[in-house]
Amino acid sequence: MLQVDALCKAFKEETASKHDRVHAVDDVTFTVEEGQFFTLLGPSGCGKTTTLRCIAGLERPDTGEIVVDDHVLFSHDRRISIAANERNLGMVFQSYAIWPHMNVFDNVAFPLRVGKRRRTPKAEVTERVERALNVVELGHLAGRYATKLSGGQQQRLALARALVIEPKLLLLDEPLSNLDAKLRESLRFELKRLQREQGITTVYVTHDQSEALSMSNAVAVMKDGRISQLGDPFDIYLKPANPFVADFVGTTNFIDGVVREQTPDGWVVHTADGPLTVAATSGVGVGDECVVCVRPEHVEVLRDDSSTGGDNVLTGEVQTRLFVGEAMEYQVRLPNSQLQCRTPAAARLSSGKPVSLHLPPAHCTALPRPEARAGSR
Amino acid sequence: MLQVDALCKAFKEETASKHDRVHAVDDVTFTVEEGQFFTLLGPSGCGKTTTLRCIAGLERPDTGEIVVDDHVLFSHDRRISIAANERNLGMVFQSYAIWPHMNVFDNVAFPLRVGKRRRTPKAEVTERVERALNVVELGHLAGRYATKLSGGQQQRLALARALVIEPKLLLLDEPLSNLDAKLRESLRFELKRLQREQGITTVYVTHDQSEALSMSNAVAVMKDGRISQLGDPFDIYLKPANPFVADFVGTTNFIDGVVREQTPDGWVVHTADGPLTVAATSGVGVGDECVVCVRPEHVEVLRDDSSTGGDNVLTGEVQTRLFVGEAMEYQVRLPNSQLQCRTPAAARLSSGKPVSLHLPPAHCTALPRPEARAGSR
Amino acid sequence: GSPAGGSDETAAGGDVCEGSRAVELIGETDGMDQQERQDQLVAEATETEGGEVDFYTEINDPQPVVDAFQEQYPDLTVNVYRAGSEQIRQRVLEESAANFPGADVVELDSLEMSIIDENGLLAPASSPYIDELTDAGKFENFTGDRLSYIVPVWNSGMMSADEAPTSLEDLADPRFTGRLALEGSDVFWFAGLVKYMESEEGKTRDEAVQVFRDIAANSAITSGHTTTTELVVAGQYAIAANNYIHRALELQAAGAPLEWAPVQIPVVAEITGIAVPCLSDNPAAALLLQDFVLSADGGQRLFVEEGRTPANASLAQETLGGETIEPIVVDVQEIADEYEEWATLWDEVIRGGGQG
Amino acid sequence: MGDALGRGHPRRGPGMTQLADAGPAPSPDAAPGAERGPRRPRAVYVLGVVVLAILAYLVLSPLFYLAWRGLTTGEGFSLANISAAYSVEGTPEMLVNSFVFAFGSAAVSTVSGTALAFFCVRSNAPLKPLLYAASIVPLIIPGILFTIAWVFLLSEDVGVINILLRSVGLDFLQIDAFSLLGMALIDGMHLSPLVFLLMFAAFKATDPALEESALMSGASVPSVIRKVTLPLVRPALFGAILVMVVRGLESFETPAVLGIPSGNWVFTSRIYQALHTYPVRYDIAAIYSISLLLLTVAGLLFVQRVNRRGERFQTISGKGFRPRPLDLGRWRWPVSVLFALYFVVVVVLPVAILVWMSLLPYYQTPSIDALDTLTLRNYERMFDMPGVVDAVRNSAILAVTSATAVMLFTSVVAWFVLKSRMRGARFLETLASFPLAMPGLVLGVALIFIYLRSPLPIYGTLLILFIAYVTRYLPYGIRYATSSLGQVSAELEDSAQMSGATWRDTFRRVVVPLMAPGIVAGWVYIVVVSVRELSSSILLYSQDTRVLSVTIWELWENGETGVLAAVGVVMVVALMILVGVAYKLGARVGVRDL
Ligand SMILES: Nc1ncnc2c1ncn2[C@@H]1O[C@H](COP(=O)(O)OP(=O)(O)OP(=O)(O)O)[C@@H](O)[C@H]1O
Ligand SMILES: Nc1ncnc2c1ncn2[C@@H]1O[C@H](COP(=O)(O)OP(=O)(O)OP(=O)(O)O)[C@@H](O)[C@H]1O
Ligand SMILES: [Mg+2]
Ligand SMILES: [Mg+2]
């Protein structure tokens, strides 16, 4: 359905030296199948919006090719560039871009009153607009001017405007960032429904990992304009290709170590806090320096008074705890490192308490050690 | 430190009938102690921004009183109203409100170059701006024009501008909504640090429940311009005063029923799917209609092949499952209702599978049945 | 009192001139011989007055006159305010109403001058050179110093000399239809000719006006003498009925394909007058300047050099490119008094025109 | 103060005293209406009063004079002048002609000026510099010369364009300069820079994201322009139309040169006549301008009404505002060709005619023969003329100072009108628009009247000219200022306030830079037109304060069209350079383009 091939886009940077360029999108390639929900995930400033704008035709890529349904929308080599309004895509802008001179209804009705859809009968316009407004729970504000909406209402309006077209390809740039969890959930559900029922293909930009993982058929994690990993949500989450992805997609504990030997159960990694058995490795062999990754929710917290010692059990003491609603998060200080773990909210441990942590080998992965872990943004 | 008393603010609604008014803030009263982190939480359009703008002095309340540190900033009765620029507060706007004609550095330096802080020495300005920019990880973009930032970078810029003042009272309107989890976390940490080290009092608006619960000393849940519940995060989450709060602050399952009797273990509620024992009630007695609330993460999922029956165990089958990163979410169909539950990601059940659900009485609460549960937004 | 300016003006009036130094000085110097007068005036101008003189004029290029004057009287400085007649008149009236001694000498169209005069702002005309001027230029409180003859001019590239109009009535001939321009602000010319036709040709007022109606119906009404002549040069119109002779001569000299032959049509001369206002605070220098402008070897000669027609009777003919023109005598004062009627009538006449 | 706080309020800490010192908390029974908003500390009130006083002084003093002259006869108050003014034969036709002409020329200038501005600012059309020049040049050419040049281009017989059209057999395209259509066209082209500059500023402030989202909705470029771009600049657009219509109703250069010959008398030919007849009928002229004034006020009220929801036009926001041109796609080249054509017609041809005129001893239709007579004498004459240096210097001083003063002052007024939320602030805008209806000559007379009686030594100095210019160009300044400020979103000021900025800080560092495109455009306009200003200058200047426009007028009066054309050519070149520099500097202040 959508193929993006070797897309590059750089901006001029006007500071000091004249020839600086910001490589906002740098050789990005991906394919989205018909009806898929594809997510671009990445830290702020990594080039998500720019990629989306290139697909939309609002930004002219430097090189690359964009094909939708065998229509070449843009090709640098073939000098093709279809105008944005002829690409027939729906888009929600990160900055909403709703028209201040129209009221809510007119904002949503606009796409049905211009261009190819100009001839939509009036009754149908009303009906579709109302449906779209109801989906985003703005039905009762149809007559209000767009400038008088709250932030979240504006964002929902932007979403309704994109949905009303029911386009083949929907480009959504953080469409739910200003909404509360309840509303987000119901809108996510609505998006999924649309996608399923009408086969709308969606490219979704989000900074919210759980949103990305729960909704997508495929996720591309971007960093500094490049795709760092591309795969289905499970792979991204459970088998990150590199520490950046592991770190970015949900919190992860990293424990530095060296791979010592391969056993039937997996690999044994020696760390400063003791040997750990890991079930999987990616890109490291025996003798290599590595990091052992384990997610906080996979770390089992055993009160220190229960069994101590044993395989993959480390001991330390609770440093801080954080209540995050459905769970408690603890920072546990080990002799040489620090681990984060997450337990159901009911099990409360207070700061300073000694604990043992069990790291199930099945949930530990050894990845190559990155040169500099903190990526610039 | 901050006292808001009986604050009301209505907007004129200019549709059809001239005298319609939108009661954006409706009799809101709360107190924030020195150094506290106070959060306003609520669905989109409930009046959070308006409350904040009233405190800031950007919106003129209809009635009420606002006092900071024994300074009356606004009092309708006493006809006092201090100008916004004399209130000495810091604020992050939901719409950022960064100045497009300045570069990043100048945007942040602005508060140090005007008004009372005009005389800040140049070296100090540079130093403080750089510190603020580094906190939000924008140090390397100091020379870039504000119009050339990505959405998230703009938001961070807005935050840096508010932080640079180090005001006594900081008003933050969804300051992290466009940032990824990693950055959010580091900024949350930074905010907490500032609050602790400099004793900055913070009023924080967010739509993100976990953020609200994890960071705040006190949370006010708003609905339709009114405060629905005010309390510390544990109370809000674990002892919601009404179904709206229970529903809003994290997902909750509601099961309709009638309180039948009080037993030593708690109360017995009869529901369509069988009797349930609940440990706590709020505002209902024996014989009353009620809803039983239980959080998805408290529902224990037992594979149907394991023990069936027993106290507070209901049986049904898995309808959908959703992967949300650190957990799996299931919708389980019971004979007469539907329950949501959440388990660690590793335990995977496929759709259609029969399951038993255990609802631990300690986590079940009986609340009065609301007249119409779906509140208008 | 009522404000200055406007048709309803009866400004500060006579009292301005009462006790005016200008009037006194004129009285003192009247009848003196030329040299004596000059000496006394120079003495007073330089010693008691401060050696400056404010000259409000509509002379196209006052600089030669000013330069020559300052050369003759090196101790005196002339400050020139150059504007159109209406503006000069308006400014003088406003200044007088506020008792502000602005102008020392005013030089402007006689029609406008007569308004100033009616307001009683002018000192009596007095100069040893008045006798040398044409009769048309003699008035009680001001003196004509220049004449502007009004003649038909045609583009020789578009019209041969034998097509030239033979009389005023001839301008209504169909051969000019669509080729003739009539300048639409020339009330004075119109009034002058109508009066002439009444007194010299025995026509009634209606018959005379009808002549103009016919001409107007045959022509395009233009606005502004300069524009009109320019458009004839450019060929937009073949001929224009009323042009200033000096413009035509100038353009001819530059080589433009222009011709004019006034002889068959009576020529009206617009008169420009010069005067010293009573309020003048430099009356001696003012009188010197006025004398200079009116003197044959002073201003009058300079006008000739500039291609303008001076009021000096003997010099006037030199400027007309060999033609002998005897302008018809027009009673300026009378036209000024009846101006409103004439303007309305003229307005109505040209409104009938419009052959675009 | 003490009682106010004491009464029945238990909370009364040390902060109260401090608060009392801070000031803005009047006692409840003192002045109920005095305290209305948290955003208006007292200093701003004081400023508001000062602004009102200056404005009222500048505008009302000549206006009273005007009204008094219009409504009195020798015997006192009377409506006689009104009936005199309107009882002239043919008044209905004249009125109709006037409106046709005014709206026609407004239509021409609005369409061309807006289109030029749009493509110049918001599109990626090639040949933008051409557009830019095309837009400013007509403003610089003195009006009478522009009109004459067009006669030479468009008159039926000798018009170069018409001759050309005839020779290629396109006779049906001929337009006669001497017709209502020709008049409207020529006048419209001459005034289009005013619209261009206004819209230029307005388009600079449009948020491209709003157009982009319309494109994404499937709208074609024309419908994006029609449904999003233009509605968003509506305040500027309607303001421009209002100014254009009023100007059209009172303009007389074109109606006089082109209208009278073709029998198209317009209303203002009457004012013109009233002012250029003997004796001048100031009373009637005053009546006409009072009528015009009422019309202006009515128009302004209408404009204010359509624009009343100011926040709907606020496009410079603090979120995601990123100015960038719109990709015209396949419209790129057709549009450019069209504008190249416009450039040729409106700039190249008249300027060519001007150059041609300046090189000839007298005007000749362009031909091979005429080439023999080419001469540079006119340029020599121009530099030899006495007083030219002084005139240029005075004009330059006046133009720059009055343009600067007007734009600074009207920016403040605009802020009060749009942002202060003070009741009745709209009235300031109306007040500032009054001079639009005042003929320059009348203003000049009024100023003479006033300053001859003022104890201050202003009469006869540059200052009186300065006052005249400032007064005359207030209406233009206020249009530029309000329409550009209207597009600045309120939250940008809010955030400055939250940063602790005082009103002055906010105004200087946030409001003015964001208005910069409008301020610069207005500044350029006023500089150029004040160099040309004649009708009040000619009454007010004196030997030491001669200005360039008087020189131009003299040249015209003396029939030295050649020299005048030479001056015109030099002015075009000089002012183009000035305009270029102004924009270069102006671009440093506001929001940067991408
Ligand atoms: N100027 C206004 N005129 C009319 N109604 C307004 C205006 N501003 C806000 N409202 C309405 O007031 C209500 C509260 O708005 P507010 O901006 O405070 O909401 P919020 O809690 O910040 O919501 P969000 O999370 O979506 O930003 C909304 O229903 C909004 O539509
Ligand atoms: N017009 C521009 N000129 C210069 N640099 C730009 C421009 N637009 C974007 N950038 C830079 O390009 C990079 C990518 O920007 P983009 O908007 O694509 O980020 P993003 O992934 O959408 O980030 P966010 O999550 O913060 O919205 C950023 O560093 C940004 O500062
Ligand atoms: Mg983005
Ligand atoms: Mg909000």
GROMACS .gro file of N, CA, C and O in nm, chain C residues 3 5 60 79-84 89-91 94-95 100 111 115 221 226-227 230 233-236 247 254-257 336 339-340 347 351 356, chain D residues 65 68-69 89 152 155 158 178 256 260-261 265 270 273 277-282 362-363 445 448 452 459 538-539 541 543 553-554 556 558-559 561:
model
  288
  757PRO      N    1  -1.408   8.377   1.029
  757PRO     CA    2  -1.273   8.335   0.991
  757PRO      C    3  -1.238   8.388   0.852
  757PRO      O    4  -1.324   8.428   0.777
  759GLY      N    5  -1.097   8.372   0.466
  759GLY     CA    6  -1.113   8.281   0.353
  759GLY      C    7  -1.257   8.260   0.318
  759GLY      O    8  -1.349   8.290   0.394
  814ASN      N    9   0.638   8.135  -1.263
  814ASN     CA   10   0.684   7.999  -1.284
  814ASN      C   11   0.820   7.975  -1.223
  814ASN      O   12   0.840   7.882  -1.146
  833ASN      N   13   1.273   8.609   0.036
  833ASN     CA   14   1.222   8.474   0.068
  833ASN      C   15   1.102   8.447  -0.021
  833ASN      O   16   1.004   8.520  -0.014
  834VAL      N   17   1.113   8.344  -0.101
  834VAL     CA   18   1.006   8.320  -0.198
  834VAL      C   19   0.910   8.214  -0.148
  834VAL      O   20   0.952   8.109  -0.096
  835TYR      N   21   0.783   8.242  -0.159
  835TYR     CA   22   0.683   8.136  -0.143
  835TYR      C   23   0.613   8.127  -0.277
  835TYR      O   24   0.546   8.220  -0.320
  836ARG      N   25   0.631   8.013  -0.341
  836ARG     CA   26   0.576   7.998  -0.474
  836ARG      C   27   0.465   7.896  -0.470
  836ARG      O   28   0.484   7.783  -0.424
  837ALA      N   29   0.347   7.936  -0.513
  837ALA     CA   30   0.235   7.842  -0.514
  837ALA      C   31   0.135   7.887  -0.618
  837ALA      O   32   0.158   7.986  -0.689
  838GLY      N   33   0.023   7.815  -0.627
  838GLY     CA   34  -0.081   7.856  -0.720
  838GLY      C   35  -0.159   7.974  -0.663
  838GLY      O   36  -0.152   8.004  -0.545
  843ARG      N   37  -0.366   8.312  -0.233
  843ARG     CA   38  -0.477   8.392  -0.184
  843ARG      C   39  -0.523   8.342  -0.048
  843ARG      O   40  -0.540   8.415   0.047
  844GLN      N   41  -0.538   8.208  -0.040
  844GLN     CA   42  -0.587   8.148   0.083
  844GLN      C   43  -0.492   8.176   0.199
  844GLN      O   44  -0.533   8.211   0.308
  845ARG      N   45  -0.365   8.160   0.168
  845ARG     CA   46  -0.267   8.179   0.274
  845ARG      C   47  -0.265   8.325   0.320
  845ARG      O   48  -0.261   8.354   0.440
  848GLU      N   49  -0.571   8.388   0.534
  848GLU     CA   50  -0.561   8.327   0.668
  848GLU      C   51  -0.462   8.404   0.754
  848GLU      O   52  -0.487   8.429   0.872
  849GLU      N   53  -0.351   8.441   0.695
  849GLU     CA   54  -0.250   8.512   0.773
  849GLU      C   55  -0.302   8.649   0.818
  849GLU      O   56  -0.281   8.690   0.932
  854PHE      N   57  -0.107   8.816   1.104
  854PHE     CA   58   0.030   8.767   1.093
  854PHE      C   59   0.094   8.833   0.972
  854PHE      O   60   0.042   8.823   0.861
  865LEU      N   61  -0.778   8.788  -1.070
  865LEU     CA   62  -0.908   8.751  -1.013
  865LEU      C   63  -0.894   8.722  -0.864
  865LEU      O   64  -0.974   8.767  -0.782
  869ILE      N   65  -0.996   8.937  -0.479
  869ILE     CA   66  -1.057   8.892  -0.353
  869ILE      C   67  -0.981   8.950  -0.234
  869ILE      O   68  -1.038   9.001  -0.138
  975ILE      N   69  -1.366   6.797  -2.329
  975ILE     CA   70  -1.330   6.891  -2.224
  975ILE      C   71  -1.207   6.837  -2.152
  975ILE      O   72  -1.205   6.721  -2.108
  980THR      N   73  -0.170   7.296  -1.905
  980THR     CA   74  -0.049   7.224  -1.938
  980THR      C   75  -0.082   7.088  -2.000
  980THR      O   76  -0.029   7.052  -2.104
  981THR      N   77  -0.171   7.016  -1.933
  981THR     CA   78  -0.209   6.884  -1.983
  981THR      C   79  -0.264   6.896  -2.124
  981THR      O   80  -0.231   6.818  -2.212
  984GLU      N   81  -0.002   6.959  -2.378
  984GLU     CA   82   0.078   6.837  -2.387
  984GLU      C   83   0.009   6.732  -2.473
  984GLU      O   84   0.071   6.665  -2.555
  987VAL      N   85   0.038   6.815  -2.834
  987VAL     CA   86   0.170   6.778  -2.884
  987VAL      C   87   0.177   6.628  -2.910
  987VAL      O   88   0.227   6.581  -3.011
  988ALA      N   89   0.121   6.551  -2.817
  988ALA     CA   90   0.128   6.407  -2.829
  988ALA      C   91   0.036   6.354  -2.939
  988ALA      O   92   0.050   6.240  -2.981
  989GLY      N   93  -0.056   6.437  -2.983
  989GLY     CA   94  -0.145   6.394  -3.091
  989GLY      C   95  -0.275   6.336  -3.043
  989GLY      O   96  -0.354   6.283  -3.123
  990GLN      N   97  -0.301   6.342  -2.914
  990GLN     CA   98  -0.429   6.295  -2.865
  990GLN      C   99  -0.541   6.383  -2.920
  990GLN      O  100  -0.646   6.334  -2.958
 1001ARG      N  101   0.329   7.880  -2.350
 1001ARG     CA  102   0.357   7.736  -2.354
 1001ARG      C  103   0.379   7.690  -2.496
 1001ARG      O  104   0.470   7.614  -2.527
 1008ALA      N  105   1.123   7.416  -2.873
 1008ALA     CA  106   1.186   7.286  -2.850
 1008ALA      C  107   1.168   7.194  -2.971
 1008ALA      O  108   1.222   7.085  -2.973
 1009GLY      N  109   1.093   7.240  -3.067
 1009GLY     CA  110   1.078   7.162  -3.190
 1009GLY      C  111   0.948   7.088  -3.202
 1009GLY      O  112   0.928   7.007  -3.293
 1010ALA      N  113   0.857   7.110  -3.108
 1010ALA     CA  114   0.730   7.038  -3.114
 1010ALA      C  115   0.648   7.084  -3.235
 1010ALA      O  116   0.654   7.200  -3.275
 1011PRO      N  117   0.572   6.994  -3.292
 1011PRO     CA  118   0.494   7.026  -3.412
 1011PRO      C  119   0.369   7.106  -3.376
 1011PRO      O  120   0.258   7.058  -3.395
 1090ALA      N  121  -1.482   8.955  -1.168
 1090ALA     CA  122  -1.462   8.905  -1.032
 1090ALA      C  123  -1.591   8.914  -0.952
 1090ALA      O  124  -1.628   8.821  -0.880
 1093TYR      N  125  -1.836   8.657  -1.067
 1093TYR     CA  126  -1.769   8.531  -1.099
 1093TYR      C  127  -1.857   8.408  -1.082
 1093TYR      O  128  -1.858   8.317  -1.163
 1094GLU      N  129  -1.929   8.406  -0.973
 1094GLU     CA  130  -2.008   8.289  -0.943
 1094GLU      C  131  -2.104   8.256  -1.056
 1094GLU      O  132  -2.118   8.141  -1.097
 1101ASP      N  133  -1.988   7.612  -1.635
 1101ASP     CA  134  -2.002   7.474  -1.593
 1101ASP      C  135  -2.108   7.404  -1.675
 1101ASP      O  136  -2.091   7.292  -1.723
 1105ARG      N  137  -2.059   7.107  -1.951
 1105ARG     CA  138  -2.125   6.982  -1.917
 1105ARG      C  139  -2.197   6.926  -2.038
 1105ARG      O  140  -2.219   6.806  -2.052
 1110GLY      N  141  -1.518   6.288  -2.580
 1110GLY     CA  142  -1.409   6.199  -2.545
 1110GLY      C  143  -1.333   6.156  -2.663
 1110GLY      O  144  -1.244   6.095  -2.688
 1175TYR      N  145  -1.275   7.270   1.267
 1175TYR     CA  146  -1.264   7.383   1.176
 1175TYR      C  147  -1.347   7.355   1.050
 1175TYR      O  148  -1.423   7.437   1.002
 1178TRP      N  149  -1.717   7.355   1.116
 1178TRP     CA  150  -1.760   7.492   1.138
 1178TRP      C  151  -1.772   7.565   1.005
 1178TRP      O  152  -1.871   7.633   0.976
 1179ARG      N  153  -1.674   7.544   0.919
 1179ARG     CA  154  -1.680   7.610   0.790
 1179ARG      C  155  -1.793   7.556   0.705
 1179ARG      O  156  -1.853   7.628   0.625
 1199GLU      N  157  -2.674   7.085  -1.057
 1199GLU     CA  158  -2.736   7.006  -1.163
 1199GLU      C  159  -2.652   6.880  -1.190
 1199GLU      O  160  -2.529   6.884  -1.190
 1262PHE      N  161  -0.079   5.818  -2.268
 1262PHE     CA  162   0.006   5.788  -2.382
 1262PHE      C  163   0.007   5.639  -2.415
 1262PHE      O  164   0.047   5.599  -2.523
 1265SER      N  165  -0.468   5.579  -2.469
 1265SER     CA  166  -0.572   5.659  -2.533
 1265SER      C  167  -0.604   5.596  -2.668
 1265SER      O  168  -0.523   5.525  -2.727
 1268VAL      N  169  -0.363   5.769  -2.977
 1268VAL     CA  170  -0.218   5.769  -2.973
 1268VAL      C  171  -0.163   5.668  -2.873
 1268VAL      O  172  -0.043   5.652  -2.862
 1288PHE      N  173  -0.997   5.714  -2.181
 1288PHE     CA  174  -1.098   5.814  -2.151
 1288PHE      C  175  -1.236   5.749  -2.141
 1288PHE      O  176  -1.324   5.773  -2.223
 1366ALA      N  177  -1.006   6.398  -1.311
 1366ALA     CA  178  -0.991   6.527  -1.378
 1366ALA      C  179  -0.929   6.510  -1.515
 1366ALA      O  180  -0.980   6.562  -1.615
 1370ILE      N  181  -1.323   6.417  -1.709
 1370ILE     CA  182  -1.390   6.535  -1.763
 1370ILE      C  183  -1.395   6.533  -1.916
 1370ILE      O  184  -1.501   6.556  -1.973
 1371PRO      N  185  -1.283   6.501  -1.982
 1371PRO     CA  186  -1.290   6.499  -2.128
 1371PRO      C  187  -1.395   6.403  -2.181
 1371PRO      O  188  -1.455   6.426  -2.284
 1375TRP      N  189  -1.830   6.296  -1.528
 1375TRP     CA  190  -1.810   6.380  -1.411
 1375TRP      C  191  -1.831   6.297  -1.287
 1375TRP      O  192  -1.923   6.218  -1.280
 1380ARG      N  193  -1.634   6.771  -0.842
 1380ARG     CA  194  -1.703   6.885  -0.782
 1380ARG      C  195  -1.621   6.945  -0.668
 1380ARG      O  196  -1.603   7.065  -0.661
 1383GLN      N  197  -1.350   7.114  -0.818
 1383GLN     CA  198  -1.389   7.242  -0.873
 1383GLN      C  199  -1.414   7.344  -0.763
 1383GLN      O  200  -1.373   7.458  -0.774
 1387THR      N  201  -1.182   7.671  -0.793
 1387THR     CA  202  -1.251   7.776  -0.863
 1387THR      C  203  -1.222   7.906  -0.791
 1387THR      O  204  -1.154   7.911  -0.689
 1388TYR      N  205  -1.271   8.010  -0.846
 1388TYR     CA  206  -1.254   8.138  -0.781
 1388TYR      C  207  -1.391   8.191  -0.746
 1388TYR      O  208  -1.477   8.190  -0.833
 1389PRO      N  209  -1.423   8.231  -0.632
 1389PRO     CA  210  -1.342   8.212  -0.513
 1389PRO      C  211  -1.360   8.070  -0.460
 1389PRO      O  212  -1.463   8.008  -0.486
 1390VAL      N  213  -1.263   8.020  -0.390
 1390VAL     CA  214  -1.273   7.882  -0.343
 1390VAL      C  215  -1.394   7.866  -0.251
 1390VAL      O  216  -1.414   7.945  -0.160
 1391ARG      N  217  -1.474   7.764  -0.279
 1391ARG     CA  218  -1.589   7.740  -0.195
 1391ARG      C  219  -1.555   7.641  -0.085
 1391ARG      O  220  -1.586   7.524  -0.094
 1392TYR      N  221  -1.486   7.689   0.014
 1392TYR     CA  222  -1.450   7.598   0.123
 1392TYR      C  223  -1.572   7.540   0.191
 1392TYR      O  224  -1.571   7.429   0.239
 1472TYR      N  225   1.008   6.742  -2.600
 1472TYR     CA  226   0.862   6.745  -2.588
 1472TYR      C  227   0.812   6.607  -2.625
 1472TYR      O  228   0.883   6.529  -2.689
 1473TYR      N  229   0.691   6.574  -2.584
 1473TYR     CA  230   0.648   6.436  -2.602
 1473TYR      C  231   0.622   6.402  -2.747
 1473TYR      O  232   0.559   6.476  -2.821
 1555VAL      N  233  -0.540   7.446   0.524
 1555VAL     CA  234  -0.602   7.571   0.567
 1555VAL      C  235  -0.630   7.567   0.716
 1555VAL      O  236  -0.601   7.661   0.790
 1558ILE      N  237  -0.311   7.611   0.909
 1558ILE     CA  238  -0.268   7.751   0.909
 1558ILE      C  239  -0.348   7.827   1.013
 1558ILE      O  240  -0.294   7.900   1.095
 1562LEU      N  241  -0.138   7.973   1.327
 1562LEU     CA  242  -0.115   8.117   1.327
 1562LEU      C  243  -0.154   8.175   1.462
 1562LEU      O  244  -0.109   8.281   1.501
 1569TYR      N  245   0.433   7.770   1.309
 1569TYR     CA  246   0.398   7.816   1.175
 1569TYR      C  247   0.525   7.848   1.097
 1569TYR      O  248   0.615   7.913   1.147
 1648ILE      N  249   0.173   7.253  -0.007
 1648ILE     CA  250   0.191   7.375  -0.084
 1648ILE      C  251   0.139   7.497  -0.008
 1648ILE      O  252   0.185   7.608  -0.028
 1649LEU      N  253   0.046   7.473   0.082
 1649LEU     CA  254  -0.003   7.584   0.163
 1649LEU      C  255   0.090   7.613   0.280
 1649LEU      O  256   0.096   7.722   0.331
 1651TYR      N  257   0.432   7.524   0.325
 1651TYR     CA  258   0.578   7.533   0.320
 1651TYR      C  259   0.620   7.679   0.317
 1651TYR      O  260   0.538   7.769   0.300
 1653GLN      N  261   1.000   7.936   0.236
 1653GLN     CA  262   1.130   7.937   0.169
 1653GLN      C  263   1.224   7.828   0.221
 1653GLN      O  264   1.283   7.755   0.145
 1663TRP      N  265   0.541   6.995  -0.851
 1663TRP     CA  266   0.423   7.070  -0.892
 1663TRP      C  267   0.463   7.188  -0.981
 1663TRP      O  268   0.403   7.215  -1.083
 1664GLU      N  269   0.570   7.257  -0.941
 1664GLU     CA  270   0.616   7.371  -1.021
 1664GLU      C  271   0.653   7.327  -1.160
 1664GLU      O  272   0.618   7.391  -1.259
 1666TRP      N  273   0.543   7.082  -1.320
 1666TRP     CA  274   0.423   7.052  -1.394
 1666TRP      C  275   0.354   7.181  -1.439
 1666TRP      O  276   0.318   7.196  -1.555
 1668ASN      N  277   0.485   7.461  -1.489
 1668ASN     CA  278   0.564   7.528  -1.590
 1668ASN      C  279   0.567   7.451  -1.719
 1668ASN      O  280   0.635   7.488  -1.813
 1669GLY      N  281   0.499   7.338  -1.722
 1669GLY     CA  282   0.497   7.259  -1.844
 1669GLY      C  283   0.628   7.189  -1.871
 1669GLY      O  284   0.654   7.144  -1.981
 1671THR      N  285   0.738   6.902  -1.854
 1671THR     CA  286   0.709   6.760  -1.833
 1671THR      C  287   0.833   6.675  -1.849
 1671THR      O  288   0.846   6.571  -1.785
   0.00000   0.00000   0.00000
